[in-house]
PDB file of C-alpha atoms in Angstrom:
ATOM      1  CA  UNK A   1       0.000   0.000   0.000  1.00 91.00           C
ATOM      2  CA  UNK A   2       2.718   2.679   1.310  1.00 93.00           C
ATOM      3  CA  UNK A   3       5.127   1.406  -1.497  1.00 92.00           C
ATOM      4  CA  UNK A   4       2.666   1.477  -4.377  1.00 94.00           C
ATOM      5  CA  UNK A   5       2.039   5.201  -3.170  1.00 94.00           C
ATOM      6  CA  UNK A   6       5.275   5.966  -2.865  1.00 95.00           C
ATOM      7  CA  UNK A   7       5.761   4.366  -6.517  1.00 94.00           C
ATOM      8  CA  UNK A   8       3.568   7.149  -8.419  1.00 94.00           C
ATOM      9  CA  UNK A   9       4.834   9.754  -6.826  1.00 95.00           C
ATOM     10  CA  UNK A  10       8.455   8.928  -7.871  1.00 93.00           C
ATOM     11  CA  UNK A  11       6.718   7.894 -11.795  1.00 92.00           C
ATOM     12  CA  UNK A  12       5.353  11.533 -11.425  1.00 94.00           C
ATOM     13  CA  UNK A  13       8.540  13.216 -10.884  1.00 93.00           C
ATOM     14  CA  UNK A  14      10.922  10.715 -12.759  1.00 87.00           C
ATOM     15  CA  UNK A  15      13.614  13.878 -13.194  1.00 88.00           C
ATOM     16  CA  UNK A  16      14.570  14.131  -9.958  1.00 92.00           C
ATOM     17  CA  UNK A  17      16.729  12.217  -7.763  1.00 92.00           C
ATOM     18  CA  UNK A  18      14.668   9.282  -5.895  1.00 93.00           C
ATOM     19  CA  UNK A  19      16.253   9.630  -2.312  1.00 92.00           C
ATOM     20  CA  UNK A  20      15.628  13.313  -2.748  1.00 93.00           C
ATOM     21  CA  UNK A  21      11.866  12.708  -3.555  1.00 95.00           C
ATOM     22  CA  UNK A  22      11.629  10.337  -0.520  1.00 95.00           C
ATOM     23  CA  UNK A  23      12.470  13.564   1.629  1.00 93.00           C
ATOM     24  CA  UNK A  24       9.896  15.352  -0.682  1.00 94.00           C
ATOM     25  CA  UNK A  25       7.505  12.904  -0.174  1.00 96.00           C
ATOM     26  CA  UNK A  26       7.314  11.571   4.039  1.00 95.00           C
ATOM     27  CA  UNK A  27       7.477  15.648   4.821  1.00 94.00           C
ATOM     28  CA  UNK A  28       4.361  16.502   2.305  1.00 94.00           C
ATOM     29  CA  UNK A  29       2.831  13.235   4.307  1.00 95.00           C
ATOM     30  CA  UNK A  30       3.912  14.025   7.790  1.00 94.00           C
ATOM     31  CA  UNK A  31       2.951  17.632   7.885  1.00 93.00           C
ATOM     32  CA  UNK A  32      -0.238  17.326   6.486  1.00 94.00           C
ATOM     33  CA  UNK A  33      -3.052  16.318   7.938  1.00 95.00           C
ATOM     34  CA  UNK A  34      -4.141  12.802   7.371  1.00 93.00           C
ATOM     35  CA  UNK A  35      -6.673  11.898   4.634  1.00 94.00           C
ATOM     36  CA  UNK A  36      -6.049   8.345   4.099  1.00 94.00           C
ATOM     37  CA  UNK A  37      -4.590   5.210   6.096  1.00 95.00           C
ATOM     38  CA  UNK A  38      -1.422   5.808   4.747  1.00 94.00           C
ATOM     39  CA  UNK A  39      -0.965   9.112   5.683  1.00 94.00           C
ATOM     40  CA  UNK A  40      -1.745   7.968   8.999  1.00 95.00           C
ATOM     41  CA  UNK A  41       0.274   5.380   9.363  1.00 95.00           C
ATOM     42  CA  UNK A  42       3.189   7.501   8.053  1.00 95.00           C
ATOM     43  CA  UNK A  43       2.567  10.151  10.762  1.00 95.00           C
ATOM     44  CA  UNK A  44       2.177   6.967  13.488  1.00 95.00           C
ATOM     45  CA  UNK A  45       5.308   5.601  12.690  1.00 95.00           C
ATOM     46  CA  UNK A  46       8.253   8.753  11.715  1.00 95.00           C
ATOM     47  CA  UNK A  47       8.629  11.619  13.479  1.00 94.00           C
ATOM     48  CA  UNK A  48      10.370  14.915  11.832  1.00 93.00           C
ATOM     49  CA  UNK A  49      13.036  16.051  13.424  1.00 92.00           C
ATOM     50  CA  UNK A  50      14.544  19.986  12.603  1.00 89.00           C
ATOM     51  CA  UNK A  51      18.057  21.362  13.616  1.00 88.00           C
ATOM     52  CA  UNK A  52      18.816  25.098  14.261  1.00 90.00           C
ATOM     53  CA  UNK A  53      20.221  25.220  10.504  1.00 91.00           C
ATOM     54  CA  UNK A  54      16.878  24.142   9.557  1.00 85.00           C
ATOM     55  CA  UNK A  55      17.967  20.684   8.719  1.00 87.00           C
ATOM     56  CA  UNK A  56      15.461  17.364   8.804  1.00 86.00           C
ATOM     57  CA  UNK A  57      15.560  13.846  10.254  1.00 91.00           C
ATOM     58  CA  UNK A  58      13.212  11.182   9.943  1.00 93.00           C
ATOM     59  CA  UNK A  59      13.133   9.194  12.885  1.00 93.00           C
ATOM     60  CA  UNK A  60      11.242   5.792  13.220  1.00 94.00           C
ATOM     61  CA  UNK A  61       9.616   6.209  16.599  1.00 95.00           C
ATOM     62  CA  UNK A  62       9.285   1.965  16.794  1.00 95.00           C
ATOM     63  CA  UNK A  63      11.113  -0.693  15.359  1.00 96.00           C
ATOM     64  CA  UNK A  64       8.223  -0.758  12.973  1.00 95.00           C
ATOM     65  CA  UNK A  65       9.062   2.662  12.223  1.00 95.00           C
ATOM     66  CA  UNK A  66      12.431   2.333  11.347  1.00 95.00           C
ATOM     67  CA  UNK A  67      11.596  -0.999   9.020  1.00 96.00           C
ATOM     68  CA  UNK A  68       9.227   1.129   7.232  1.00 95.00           C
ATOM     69  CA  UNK A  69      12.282   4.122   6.605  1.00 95.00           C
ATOM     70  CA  UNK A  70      14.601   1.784   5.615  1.00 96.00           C
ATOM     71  CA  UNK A  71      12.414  -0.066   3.178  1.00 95.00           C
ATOM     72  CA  UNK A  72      11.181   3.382   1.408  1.00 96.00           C
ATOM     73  CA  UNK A  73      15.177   4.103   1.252  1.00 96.00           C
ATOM     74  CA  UNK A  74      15.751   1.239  -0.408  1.00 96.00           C
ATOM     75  CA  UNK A  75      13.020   1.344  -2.930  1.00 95.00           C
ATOM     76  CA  UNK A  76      14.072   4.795  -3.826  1.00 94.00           C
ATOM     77  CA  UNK A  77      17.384   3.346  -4.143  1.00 94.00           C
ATOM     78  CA  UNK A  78      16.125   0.221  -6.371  1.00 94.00           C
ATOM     79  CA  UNK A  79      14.060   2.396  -8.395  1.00 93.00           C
ATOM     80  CA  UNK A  80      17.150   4.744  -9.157  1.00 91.00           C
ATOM     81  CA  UNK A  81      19.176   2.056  -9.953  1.00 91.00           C
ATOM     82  CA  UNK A  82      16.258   0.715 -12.162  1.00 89.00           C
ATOM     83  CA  UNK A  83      16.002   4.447 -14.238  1.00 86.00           C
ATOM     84  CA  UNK A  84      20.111   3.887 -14.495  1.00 85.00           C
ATOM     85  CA  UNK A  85      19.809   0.479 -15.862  1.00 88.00           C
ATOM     86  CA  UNK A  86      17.123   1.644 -18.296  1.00 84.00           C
ATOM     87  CA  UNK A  87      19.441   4.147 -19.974  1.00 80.00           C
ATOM     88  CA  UNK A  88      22.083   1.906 -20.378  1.00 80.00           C
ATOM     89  CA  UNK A  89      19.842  -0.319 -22.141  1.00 81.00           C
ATOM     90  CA  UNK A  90      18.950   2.483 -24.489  1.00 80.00           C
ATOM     91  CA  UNK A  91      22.302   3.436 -25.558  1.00 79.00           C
ATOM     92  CA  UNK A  92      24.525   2.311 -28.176  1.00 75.00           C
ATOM     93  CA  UNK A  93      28.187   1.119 -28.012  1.00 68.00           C
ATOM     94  CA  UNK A  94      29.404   4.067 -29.810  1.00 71.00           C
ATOM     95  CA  UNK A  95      27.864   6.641 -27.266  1.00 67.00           C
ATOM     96  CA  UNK A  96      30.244   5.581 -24.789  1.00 66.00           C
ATOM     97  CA  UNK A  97      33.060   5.358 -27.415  1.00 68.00           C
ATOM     98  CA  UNK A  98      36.032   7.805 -26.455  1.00 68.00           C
ATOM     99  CA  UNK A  99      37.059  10.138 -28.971  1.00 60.00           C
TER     100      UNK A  99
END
């Protein structure tokens, strides 16, 4: 549920970098208030944390919590990866042929 959520956003915004829209995502989640389950569970289980420099944390306030941050990390990281592997695919030997 969380992941497949988490999945269209990062289709939506394909451009940017997936660990940045992570960040982008869990804070437009967190600081909203809740309209569906997942929004609530997301605001159950990580709490923001801000520096002075105005500098954020996410912090898994159970074990749960912390599962759930490190499996969104990773799926940003997979789908990165993924977009990376893609282009490859798509180009030819002689793009990467030094001149």
């Amino acid at each position: 549920m969380i992941l497949k959520e988490f999945s269209d956003f990062l289709k939506e915004n394909e451009e940017k970098p997936s660990v940045s829209l992570l960040y982008i995502w869990l804070k437009i989640k967190i600081e909203t208030p809740a309209r569906t389950n997942i929004d609530r569970i997301l605001q159950k289980e990580i709490y923001i944390a801000k520096n002075k420099t105005g500098c954020f944390l996410f912090i898994g306030k159970s074990p749960t919590g912390r599962n759930l941050i490190e499996s969104l990390y990773n799926f940003a990281l997979s789908f990165e990866q993924q977009k990376m592997a893609r282009w490859i695919h798509n180009q030819k030997a002689n793009d990467f042929k030094k001149y």
